């Protein structure tokens, strides 16, 4: 077996959802614990981890072209190719195929197996090629190093996997069954993140509001209970959670939006379509009305809540009338922001082989009309915030000299300058008046 030099530097590139970002951070921590250091921006790394996403089309092609480019960049000037590891949801779904097709890849590691990276790395440096796509999700977290670094905003995965099996979606296959991480582990991780500087924690899960656990008193609690406990930690200032499923939106969680001050007034609740016929074909187990009723209750609990969602256009069989239902739902809700996608047939999912696949032209047209409507609502929401004074958590420097960027409670990007004798610092929470609104961000003025 050929022997490869032990890598000294690493780079983790994460694609896809926030849970992948979280996984990427944890892989980086694991590698750092093995003595590797993060490659500086622009420098070649000895080990490159591609932390991939499989949710929409061209995911696999993108991985192959990334691998090609990494090898080419590294070898062009006579250097040697780095060790390449493919992680994430494409690794889970296409691991064997990748091993067969891409000789440059030495490690394939699924989203529930990356705690074994150190052992895999040892094997790979002695010339082996290793694949691990095992699925027992709970073993992973216990094997990961403790959190030591955090920016002002941090992610904390509390729940993984999905049992919902929407007919278009790969997640139940790439992430496995729904599991909730134990309560005590989460409280401990939250404390560590806060000690490391986090002021805001976003609780993550593919179905985060399905989280359930047993608290220190032995009571079974839901996500609302966890949020209430975290809110009692003085140095934690803000709590968010994503992504939720309408079916798991409990009374307790809705009530928490009215009662827990640190829980930010923002809810991402994907609906996918406004047509009941399409929602049934998607196996969504809610309809347009039941979804709107949930939002009404959330708004009753927290009148200023900013709403967000996900939409898919061009699901098989979607007619112009179905699409019109989606547009009506959008107008009925008045979203603050949204994600919208063209339906993409995923291998192995039921929808991929349904009749009446929609043409690319129709999808393009519907996506454009939907996005026009969503952009209109987003701008209206931002304009309606003008004149409001709110707290902004300072996250980083802006593009312009002396400019800072942060988020409003409603998850809007706000930029502002040092003013009124206040020089912002990352992690500060400042009182800001919103004075200018664009479609994607607002300008703020620091109040004394
Ligand atoms: N668990 C979350 C979302 C996970 S995936 C939920 O159910 O809401 C994020 C988003 O990607 C989905 O909400 C959906 O809008 C989109 N998506 C998933 N599969 C897709 C596909 N095959 N084609 C297009 N968009 C898709
Ligand atoms: Fe995918 Fe549906 Fe599960 Fe969301 S709820 S991850 S869309 S299967
Ligand atoms: Fe993508 Fe996997 Fe997340 S498919 S969206 S990285 S769960």
Short mmCIF file of C-alpha atoms and ligand atoms in Angstrom, two decimals:
data_model
loop_
_atom_site.label_atom_id
_atom_site.label_comp_id
_atom_site.label_asym_id
_atom_site.label_seq_id
_atom_site.Cartn_x
_atom_site.Cartn_y
_atom_site.Cartn_z
CA UNK A 1 0.00 0.00 0.00
CA UNK A 2 1.40 3.40 -0.86
CA UNK A 3 1.94 5.62 2.12
CA UNK A 4 0.73 9.20 2.07
CA UNK A 5 2.21 11.92 4.26
CA UNK A 6 0.14 12.69 7.31
CA UNK A 7 -1.84 15.81 6.48
CA UNK A 8 -0.99 18.93 8.47
CA UNK A 9 -3.71 21.28 7.23
CA UNK A 10 -7.38 20.84 6.43
CA UNK A 11 -10.26 22.63 4.79
CA UNK A 12 -13.93 21.72 5.26
CA UNK A 13 -16.31 22.99 2.58
CA UNK A 14 -19.96 22.71 3.56
CA UNK A 15 -22.92 22.89 1.19
CA UNK A 16 -26.65 22.68 1.84
CA UNK A 17 -28.56 23.28 5.03
CA UNK A 18 -27.54 24.70 8.39
CA UNK A 19 -27.25 21.21 9.81
CA UNK A 20 -24.48 20.59 7.30
CA UNK A 21 -22.81 23.79 8.46
CA UNK A 22 -23.02 22.50 12.03
CA UNK A 23 -21.58 19.11 10.95
CA UNK A 24 -18.80 20.92 9.09
CA UNK A 25 -17.85 22.83 12.25
CA UNK A 26 -17.79 19.60 14.24
CA UNK A 27 -15.59 17.86 11.67
CA UNK A 28 -13.22 20.82 11.78
CA UNK A 29 -13.07 20.53 15.58
CA UNK A 30 -12.32 16.81 15.30
CA UNK A 31 -9.49 17.41 12.84
CA UNK A 32 -8.09 20.20 15.00
CA UNK A 33 -8.06 17.79 17.92
CA UNK A 34 -5.93 15.44 15.77
CA UNK A 35 -3.37 18.24 15.47
CA UNK A 36 -4.32 19.52 12.02
CA UNK A 37 -4.68 23.24 11.47
CA UNK A 38 -7.13 25.03 9.23
CA UNK A 39 -5.58 26.04 5.89
CA UNK A 40 -5.50 29.80 5.46
CA UNK A 41 -7.80 31.31 2.83
CA UNK A 42 -6.28 30.82 -0.60
CA UNK A 43 -3.73 28.23 0.57
CA UNK A 44 -3.86 24.61 -0.53
CA UNK A 45 -4.86 22.17 2.21
CA UNK A 46 -3.42 18.68 2.74
CA UNK A 47 -6.90 17.34 3.50
CA UNK A 48 -10.08 18.64 1.89
CA UNK A 49 -13.46 17.56 3.22
CA UNK A 50 -16.36 18.17 0.82
CA UNK A 51 -19.42 18.21 3.04
CA UNK A 52 -22.08 17.73 0.41
CA UNK A 53 -25.82 18.25 -0.05
CA UNK A 54 -28.10 15.99 -2.09
CA UNK A 55 -31.37 17.91 -1.90
CA UNK A 56 -31.63 19.12 -5.49
CA UNK A 57 -30.32 18.29 -8.96
CA UNK A 58 -26.73 18.27 -10.12
CA UNK A 59 -25.59 17.53 -6.55
CA UNK A 60 -23.53 14.56 -7.65
CA UNK A 61 -22.12 16.23 -10.78
CA UNK A 62 -21.09 19.17 -8.63
CA UNK A 63 -19.13 16.89 -6.31
CA UNK A 64 -17.23 15.33 -9.24
CA UNK A 65 -16.41 18.71 -10.72
CA UNK A 66 -15.26 20.02 -7.32
CA UNK A 67 -12.98 17.00 -6.93
CA UNK A 68 -11.57 17.57 -10.42
CA UNK A 69 -10.88 21.21 -9.70
CA UNK A 70 -9.24 20.56 -6.33
CA UNK A 71 -6.87 18.01 -7.87
CA UNK A 72 -6.09 20.25 -10.85
CA UNK A 73 -5.43 23.33 -8.69
CA UNK A 74 -3.13 21.40 -6.38
CA UNK A 75 -1.13 19.59 -9.07
CA UNK A 76 -0.90 22.35 -11.68
CA UNK A 77 2.17 23.91 -10.14
CA UNK A 78 3.84 20.60 -9.38
CA UNK A 79 2.27 20.16 -5.95
CA UNK A 80 0.73 16.88 -4.81
CA UNK A 81 -3.02 16.26 -4.71
CA UNK A 82 -4.58 16.57 -1.24
CA UNK A 83 -6.38 13.77 0.53
CA UNK A 84 -10.03 14.21 -0.38
CA UNK A 85 -12.89 13.13 1.85
CA UNK A 86 -16.50 13.28 0.67
CA UNK A 87 -18.92 13.75 3.57
CA UNK A 88 -22.56 14.77 3.92
CA UNK A 89 -25.69 13.64 2.15
CA UNK A 90 -24.19 12.83 -1.26
CA UNK A 91 -21.66 10.61 0.52
CA UNK A 92 -24.52 8.79 2.20
CA UNK A 93 -26.50 8.33 -1.01
CA UNK A 94 -23.74 7.76 -3.57
CA UNK A 95 -20.72 6.69 -1.52
CA UNK A 96 -19.84 3.51 -3.39
CA UNK A 97 -20.32 5.13 -6.77
CA UNK A 98 -17.99 7.97 -5.75
CA UNK A 99 -15.31 5.52 -4.60
CA UNK A 100 -15.58 3.70 -7.91
CA UNK A 101 -15.54 6.79 -10.11
CA UNK A 102 -13.19 9.19 -8.35
CA UNK A 103 -9.79 7.67 -7.49
CA UNK A 104 -8.73 10.94 -5.83
CA UNK A 105 -11.28 10.36 -3.08
CA UNK A 106 -9.76 8.40 -0.19
CA UNK A 107 -12.59 8.70 2.34
CA UNK A 108 -16.37 8.65 2.08
CA UNK A 109 -18.15 9.42 5.33
CA UNK A 110 -21.89 9.76 5.92
CA UNK A 111 -23.56 12.41 8.09
CA UNK A 112 -24.01 9.98 11.01
CA UNK A 113 -20.49 8.51 10.88
CA UNK A 114 -18.13 11.49 10.83
CA UNK A 115 -17.06 11.03 14.43
CA UNK A 116 -14.94 8.18 13.02
CA UNK A 117 -12.96 10.53 10.78
CA UNK A 118 -9.76 10.28 12.89
CA UNK A 119 -9.58 6.49 12.42
CA UNK A 120 -10.47 6.80 8.77
CA UNK A 121 -7.73 9.37 8.36
CA UNK A 122 -5.17 6.98 9.85
CA UNK A 123 -6.22 4.28 7.42
CA UNK A 124 -6.18 6.70 4.50
CA UNK A 125 -2.68 7.95 5.28
CA UNK A 126 -1.42 4.37 5.09
CA UNK A 127 -2.88 4.13 1.62
CA UNK A 128 -6.31 2.60 2.21
CA UNK A 129 -9.57 3.97 0.81
CA UNK A 130 -12.32 3.90 3.39
CA UNK A 131 -16.08 4.26 3.39
CA UNK A 132 -18.28 4.65 6.46
CA UNK A 133 -21.95 5.37 5.95
CA UNK A 134 -23.35 3.73 9.09
CA UNK A 135 -26.48 5.33 10.48
CA UNK A 136 -26.65 5.17 14.30
CA UNK A 137 -26.97 8.91 14.83
CA UNK A 138 -26.76 9.06 18.62
CA UNK A 139 -23.28 7.49 18.87
CA UNK A 140 -21.81 10.36 16.91
CA UNK A 141 -22.41 13.23 19.31
CA UNK A 142 -20.97 11.40 22.32
CA UNK A 143 -17.75 10.77 20.39
CA UNK A 144 -17.19 14.37 19.32
CA UNK A 145 -14.87 16.76 21.16
CA UNK A 146 -16.38 19.41 23.45
CA UNK A 147 -17.21 22.76 21.88
CA UNK A 148 -14.50 25.37 22.41
CA UNK A 149 -15.10 27.99 19.75
CA UNK A 150 -18.16 29.99 18.83
CA UNK A 151 -18.97 33.25 17.11
CA UNK A 152 -21.75 35.50 18.45
CA UNK A 153 -24.27 33.29 16.69
CA UNK A 154 -23.96 29.52 17.01
CA UNK A 155 -25.79 26.47 15.71
CA UNK A 156 -26.75 23.60 17.97
CA UNK A 157 -28.18 20.46 16.39
CA UNK A 158 -30.80 19.05 18.75
CA UNK A 159 -32.64 16.68 16.46
CA UNK A 160 -31.67 14.75 13.37
CA UNK A 161 -33.32 12.78 10.65
CA UNK A 162 -36.83 12.66 9.33
CA UNK A 163 -39.69 10.14 9.35
CA UNK A 164 -42.06 12.24 7.28
CA UNK A 165 -41.18 10.91 3.83
CA UNK A 166 -42.47 13.75 1.70
CA UNK A 167 -42.57 12.12 -1.72
CA UNK A 168 -40.03 14.50 -3.30
CA UNK A 169 -37.39 14.45 -0.56
CA UNK A 170 -34.11 12.57 -0.02
CA UNK A 171 -33.57 13.60 3.59
CA UNK A 172 -35.19 10.53 5.21
CA UNK A 173 -32.77 8.39 3.17
CA UNK A 174 -29.62 10.45 3.67
CA UNK A 175 -30.11 11.40 7.32
CA UNK A 176 -32.05 8.42 8.59
CA UNK A 177 -34.83 8.19 11.15
CA UNK A 178 -35.81 11.00 13.52
CA UNK A 179 -33.79 11.08 16.73
CA UNK A 180 -33.66 13.65 19.53
CA UNK A 181 -30.35 14.30 21.27
CA UNK A 182 -30.54 13.90 25.06
CA UNK A 183 -31.54 16.96 27.06
CA UNK A 184 -28.48 16.96 29.35
CA UNK A 185 -26.07 16.88 26.39
CA UNK A 186 -27.80 19.85 24.81
CA UNK A 187 -27.75 21.92 27.98
CA UNK A 188 -24.06 21.15 28.33
CA UNK A 189 -23.26 22.02 24.72
CA UNK A 190 -25.25 25.25 25.01
CA UNK A 191 -23.27 26.27 28.11
CA UNK A 192 -20.01 25.58 26.30
CA UNK A 193 -21.06 27.62 23.27
CA UNK A 194 -22.06 30.51 25.50
CA UNK A 195 -18.77 30.33 27.44
CA UNK A 196 -17.02 30.42 24.06
CA UNK A 197 -18.82 33.66 23.16
CA UNK A 198 -22.17 32.74 21.61
CA UNK A 199 -24.91 35.29 22.33
CA UNK A 200 -27.48 33.68 20.08
CA UNK A 201 -28.11 29.97 19.60
CA UNK A 202 -30.13 28.54 16.74
CA UNK A 203 -31.46 25.11 17.58
CA UNK A 204 -31.31 22.90 14.50
CA UNK A 205 -33.06 19.83 13.23
CA UNK A 206 -34.56 18.56 9.98
CA UNK A 207 -37.75 18.58 12.08
CA UNK A 208 -36.52 20.58 15.01
CA UNK A 209 -39.96 20.99 16.56
CA UNK A 210 -40.28 17.22 16.82
CA UNK A 211 -37.54 17.29 19.48
CA UNK A 212 -38.48 15.66 22.75
CA UNK A 213 -36.47 14.72 25.80
CA UNK A 214 -36.44 14.14 29.53
CA UNK A 215 -35.38 17.05 31.71
CA UNK A 216 -33.38 16.84 34.94
CA UNK A 217 -36.61 16.26 36.90
CA UNK A 218 -37.48 13.29 34.72
CA UNK A 219 -40.32 15.11 32.96
CA UNK A 220 -40.84 14.63 29.25
CA UNK A 221 -40.59 17.98 27.52
CA UNK A 222 -40.80 19.28 23.97
CA UNK A 223 -38.83 21.93 22.14
CA UNK A 224 -40.73 24.68 24.00
CA UNK A 225 -39.50 23.24 27.32
CA UNK A 226 -35.93 23.18 26.06
CA UNK A 227 -36.24 26.77 24.84
CA UNK A 228 -37.58 27.90 28.22
CA UNK A 229 -34.65 26.27 30.00
CA UNK A 230 -32.09 27.81 27.68
CA UNK A 231 -33.75 31.19 28.11
CA UNK A 232 -32.88 31.03 31.81
CA UNK A 233 -29.14 31.12 31.03
CA UNK A 234 -28.25 34.79 31.65
CA UNK A 235 -25.50 35.21 29.02
CA UNK A 236 -27.59 33.70 26.27
CA UNK A 237 -29.50 36.59 24.76
CA UNK A 238 -31.32 35.15 21.78
CA UNK A 239 -32.81 31.82 20.76
CA UNK A 240 -33.97 30.69 17.33
CA UNK A 241 -34.89 27.31 15.87
CA UNK A 242 -35.19 25.82 12.40
CA UNK A 243 -36.60 23.91 10.47
CA UNK A 244 -40.06 23.12 11.70
CA UNK A 245 -42.79 20.95 10.27
CA UNK A 246 -46.40 22.20 10.52
CA UNK A 247 -47.52 18.91 12.11
CA UNK A 248 -45.17 19.33 15.06
CA UNK A 249 -46.17 22.92 15.84
CA UNK A 250 -47.49 22.29 19.36
CA UNK A 251 -49.61 24.60 21.52
CA UNK A 252 -46.68 24.84 23.92
CA UNK A 253 -44.30 26.02 21.23
CA UNK A 254 -46.79 28.55 19.92
CA UNK A 255 -47.33 29.85 23.46
CA UNK A 256 -43.56 30.14 23.98
CA UNK A 257 -43.48 32.69 21.16
CA UNK A 258 -45.68 34.94 23.27
CA UNK A 259 -44.00 34.25 26.59
CA UNK A 260 -40.25 33.77 26.15
CA UNK A 261 -38.68 37.12 25.48
CA UNK A 262 -35.39 35.64 24.25
CA UNK A 263 -37.17 33.55 21.64
CA UNK A 264 -36.87 35.74 18.56
CA UNK A 265 -40.04 36.68 16.65
CA UNK A 266 -39.26 34.59 13.59
CA UNK A 267 -40.72 31.30 12.39
CA UNK A 268 -39.57 29.30 9.39
CA UNK A 269 -42.45 26.98 8.62
CA UNK A 270 -42.25 25.42 5.15
CA UNK A 271 -45.53 24.73 3.36
CA UNK A 272 -44.25 23.77 -0.14
CA UNK A 273 -47.54 24.43 -1.97
CA UNK A 274 -50.90 26.15 -1.53
CA UNK A 275 -52.80 23.40 -3.37
CA UNK A 276 -54.38 20.68 -1.25
CA UNK A 277 -54.23 18.25 -4.15
CA UNK A 278 -50.48 18.76 -4.51
CA UNK A 279 -49.92 18.72 -0.74
CA UNK A 280 -51.59 15.30 -0.66
CA UNK A 281 -49.42 14.04 -3.52
CA UNK A 282 -46.40 15.37 -1.62
CA UNK A 283 -47.51 13.41 1.47
CA UNK A 284 -47.29 16.59 3.51
CA UNK A 285 -50.08 15.59 5.96
CA UNK A 286 -51.28 19.18 6.35
CA UNK A 287 -53.41 21.21 4.00
CA UNK A 288 -53.35 24.89 3.12
CA UNK A 289 -56.06 25.75 5.67
CA UNK A 290 -54.55 23.88 8.59
CA UNK A 291 -51.24 25.60 7.80
CA UNK A 292 -52.86 29.05 7.75
CA UNK A 293 -54.63 28.32 11.03
CA UNK A 294 -51.30 27.51 12.68
CA UNK A 295 -49.89 30.83 11.49
CA UNK A 296 -52.95 32.64 12.84
CA UNK A 297 -52.36 31.13 16.27
CA UNK A 298 -48.67 32.02 16.15
CA UNK A 299 -49.56 35.58 15.21
CA UNK A 300 -52.07 35.77 18.02
CA UNK A 301 -49.30 34.74 20.44
CA UNK A 302 -46.69 37.06 18.92
CA UNK A 303 -48.25 39.73 16.68
CA UNK A 304 -44.96 41.02 15.22
CA UNK A 305 -43.65 37.57 14.24
CA UNK A 306 -41.80 37.41 10.91
CA UNK A 307 -42.84 34.39 8.86
CA UNK A 308 -40.75 32.39 6.46
CA UNK A 309 -41.31 29.28 4.37
CA UNK A 310 -40.15 26.98 1.60
CA UNK A 311 -41.94 26.40 -1.71
CA UNK A 312 -41.54 23.92 -4.51
CA UNK A 313 -42.96 24.78 -7.94
CA UNK A 314 -43.56 22.23 -10.67
CA UNK A 315 -44.19 19.18 -8.52
CA UNK A 316 -45.46 16.39 -10.86
CA UNK A 317 -49.04 17.07 -11.92
CA UNK A 318 -49.06 20.70 -10.74
CA UNK A 319 -51.59 22.61 -12.87
CA UNK A 320 -51.95 26.33 -13.36
CA UNK A 321 -54.87 26.20 -10.90
CA UNK A 322 -52.69 24.49 -8.28
CA UNK A 323 -50.04 27.12 -8.78
CA UNK A 324 -52.65 29.87 -8.42
CA UNK A 325 -53.48 28.38 -5.00
CA UNK A 326 -49.82 28.74 -4.06
CA UNK A 327 -49.84 32.41 -5.08
CA UNK A 328 -53.02 33.02 -3.04
CA UNK A 329 -51.47 31.41 0.00
CA UNK A 330 -48.40 33.62 -0.38
CA UNK A 331 -50.62 36.71 -0.47
CA UNK A 332 -52.65 35.48 2.49
CA UNK A 333 -49.55 35.02 4.66
CA UNK A 334 -47.40 38.02 3.74
CA UNK A 335 -44.04 36.34 4.35
CA UNK A 336 -41.03 38.28 5.57
CA UNK A 337 -38.73 36.02 3.52
CA UNK A 338 -38.88 32.64 1.80
CA UNK A 339 -36.97 30.01 -0.13
CA UNK A 340 -38.44 28.74 -3.37
CA UNK A 341 -37.24 25.96 -5.63
CA UNK A 342 -38.02 24.22 -8.86
CA UNK A 343 -39.01 20.64 -8.23
CA UNK A 344 -36.05 18.34 -8.79
CA UNK A 345 -36.63 14.59 -9.20
CA UNK A 346 -34.44 12.78 -6.69
CA UNK A 347 -33.38 9.19 -7.40
CA UNK A 348 -35.25 6.71 -5.24
CA UNK A 349 -38.06 9.06 -4.15
CA UNK A 350 -41.68 8.28 -5.11
CA UNK A 351 -42.27 11.59 -6.91
CA UNK A 352 -39.40 10.96 -9.31
CA UNK A 353 -41.41 8.29 -11.12
CA UNK A 354 -44.83 9.99 -10.94
CA UNK A 355 -46.66 10.80 -14.17
CA UNK A 356 -46.96 14.35 -15.45
CA UNK A 357 -43.49 15.64 -14.75
CA UNK A 358 -43.56 19.37 -15.47
CA UNK A 359 -41.45 20.89 -18.24
CA UNK A 360 -38.49 23.12 -17.49
CA UNK A 361 -40.13 26.09 -19.23
CA UNK A 362 -43.27 25.88 -17.09
CA UNK A 363 -41.18 25.54 -13.93
CA UNK A 364 -39.03 28.54 -14.86
CA UNK A 365 -42.12 30.64 -15.49
CA UNK A 366 -43.82 29.63 -12.22
CA UNK A 367 -40.67 30.10 -10.19
CA UNK A 368 -40.29 33.60 -11.59
CA UNK A 369 -43.89 34.54 -10.81
CA UNK A 370 -43.63 33.06 -7.32
CA UNK A 371 -40.36 34.85 -6.60
CA UNK A 372 -41.80 38.15 -7.84
CA UNK A 373 -44.63 37.76 -5.33
CA UNK A 374 -42.28 36.70 -2.51
CA UNK A 375 -39.92 39.61 -3.22
CA UNK A 376 -42.82 42.01 -3.14
CA UNK A 377 -43.84 40.75 0.30
CA UNK A 378 -40.27 40.79 1.57
CA UNK A 379 -39.81 44.41 0.55
CA UNK A 380 -43.18 45.32 2.06
CA UNK A 381 -42.20 43.63 5.31
CA UNK A 382 -38.88 45.49 5.40
CA UNK A 383 -40.57 48.80 4.59
CA UNK A 384 -43.11 48.23 7.35
CA UNK A 385 -40.17 48.02 9.79
CA UNK A 386 -39.00 51.55 9.03
CA UNK A 387 -38.96 53.78 12.05
CA UNK A 388 -38.87 50.80 14.41
CA UNK A 389 -36.24 50.76 17.13
CA UNK A 390 -34.95 47.26 17.78
CA UNK A 391 -32.00 45.31 19.15
CA UNK A 392 -29.38 44.25 16.63
CA UNK A 393 -26.78 41.59 17.38
CA UNK A 394 -23.51 42.68 15.77
CA UNK A 395 -22.12 39.78 13.72
CA UNK A 396 -19.33 41.18 11.55
CA UNK A 397 -17.76 44.07 9.65
CA UNK A 398 -19.55 45.27 6.55
CA UNK A 399 -18.15 45.71 3.07
CA UNK A 400 -17.59 49.43 3.52
CA UNK A 401 -15.05 51.08 5.80
CA UNK A 402 -16.51 51.63 9.26
CA UNK A 403 -19.64 49.62 8.49
CA UNK A 404 -21.02 46.84 10.67
CA UNK A 405 -23.56 44.10 10.02
CA UNK A 406 -26.01 42.40 12.30
CA UNK A 407 -29.48 40.90 12.51
CA UNK A 408 -32.70 42.37 13.73
CA UNK A 409 -34.99 40.22 15.91
CA UNK A 410 -36.91 39.45 12.68
CA UNK A 411 -33.74 38.04 11.07
CA UNK A 412 -33.33 40.99 8.73
CA UNK A 413 -29.76 41.97 7.80
CA UNK A 414 -29.07 45.44 9.17
CA UNK A 415 -26.00 47.57 8.37
CA UNK A 416 -24.94 50.60 10.39
CA UNK A 417 -21.94 52.79 11.26
CA UNK A 418 -20.36 53.80 14.56
CA UNK A 419 -22.49 56.67 15.78
CA UNK A 420 -23.64 58.61 18.82
CA UNK A 421 -20.36 57.79 20.56
CA UNK A 422 -20.95 54.04 20.21
CA UNK A 423 -18.32 51.95 18.43
CA UNK A 424 -19.82 48.53 17.80
CA UNK A 425 -17.98 45.33 18.64
CA UNK A 426 -18.81 41.86 17.38
CA UNK A 427 -21.18 40.21 19.85
CA UNK A 428 -22.70 43.50 21.08
CA UNK A 429 -26.43 43.93 21.14
CA UNK A 430 -27.19 47.51 20.18
CA UNK A 431 -30.34 49.57 20.09
CA UNK A 432 -30.82 50.60 16.47
CA UNK A 433 -33.46 52.53 14.58
CA UNK A 434 -34.30 51.11 11.14
CA UNK A 435 -34.05 54.03 8.74
CA UNK A 436 -33.82 52.61 5.20
CA UNK A 437 -35.27 49.45 3.68
CA UNK A 438 -34.18 47.50 0.62
CA UNK A 439 -35.36 44.09 -0.53
CA UNK A 440 -32.54 42.21 1.22
CA UNK A 441 -31.32 44.46 3.99
CA UNK A 442 -31.97 47.59 6.01
CA UNK A 443 -29.89 50.51 7.12
CA UNK A 444 -29.94 51.26 10.83
CA UNK A 445 -28.87 54.18 13.04
CA UNK A 446 -27.41 53.39 16.43
CA UNK A 447 -29.41 55.04 19.18
CA UNK A 448 -27.23 56.39 22.03
N1 LIG B 1 -37.36 19.46 6.85
C1 LIG B 1 -37.64 20.65 6.21
C2 LIG B 1 -36.92 20.93 4.90
C3 LIG B 1 -35.78 20.14 4.43
S1 LIG B 1 -35.22 20.39 2.82
C4 LIG B 1 -39.12 20.70 5.92
O1 LIG B 1 -39.78 19.73 5.73
O2 LIG B 1 -39.63 21.75 5.82
C5 LIG B 1 -35.36 22.10 2.52
C6 LIG B 1 -36.27 22.44 1.42
O3 LIG B 1 -35.80 21.95 0.19
C7 LIG B 1 -37.66 21.85 1.52
O4 LIG B 1 -38.49 22.55 2.39
C8 LIG B 1 -38.14 21.93 0.11
O5 LIG B 1 -38.77 23.14 -0.16
C9 LIG B 1 -36.86 21.83 -0.70
N2 LIG B 1 -36.77 20.53 -1.38
C10 LIG B 1 -36.66 19.31 -0.82
N3 LIG B 1 -36.63 18.36 -1.77
C11 LIG B 1 -36.74 18.98 -2.96
C12 LIG B 1 -36.79 18.54 -4.31
N4 LIG B 1 -36.75 17.25 -4.62
N5 LIG B 1 -36.90 19.46 -5.28
C13 LIG B 1 -36.97 20.80 -4.98
N6 LIG B 1 -36.93 21.27 -3.72
C14 LIG B 1 -36.82 20.38 -2.72
FE1 LIG B 2 -37.90 16.26 3.60
FE2 LIG B 2 -40.46 16.34 4.23
FE3 LIG B 2 -38.70 15.44 5.98
FE4 LIG B 2 -38.76 18.00 5.38
S1 LIG B 2 -40.40 16.84 6.39
S2 LIG B 2 -36.94 16.72 5.54
S3 LIG B 2 -39.26 17.98 3.24
S4 LIG B 2 -39.24 14.48 4.05
FE1 LIG B 3 -28.83 18.90 1.89
FE2 LIG B 3 -28.62 16.87 3.49
FE3 LIG B 3 -29.21 19.24 4.46
S1 LIG B 3 -29.50 16.82 1.48
S2 LIG B 3 -30.36 20.15 2.81
S3 LIG B 3 -27.32 18.66 3.47
S4 LIG B 3 -30.00 17.32 5.17
#
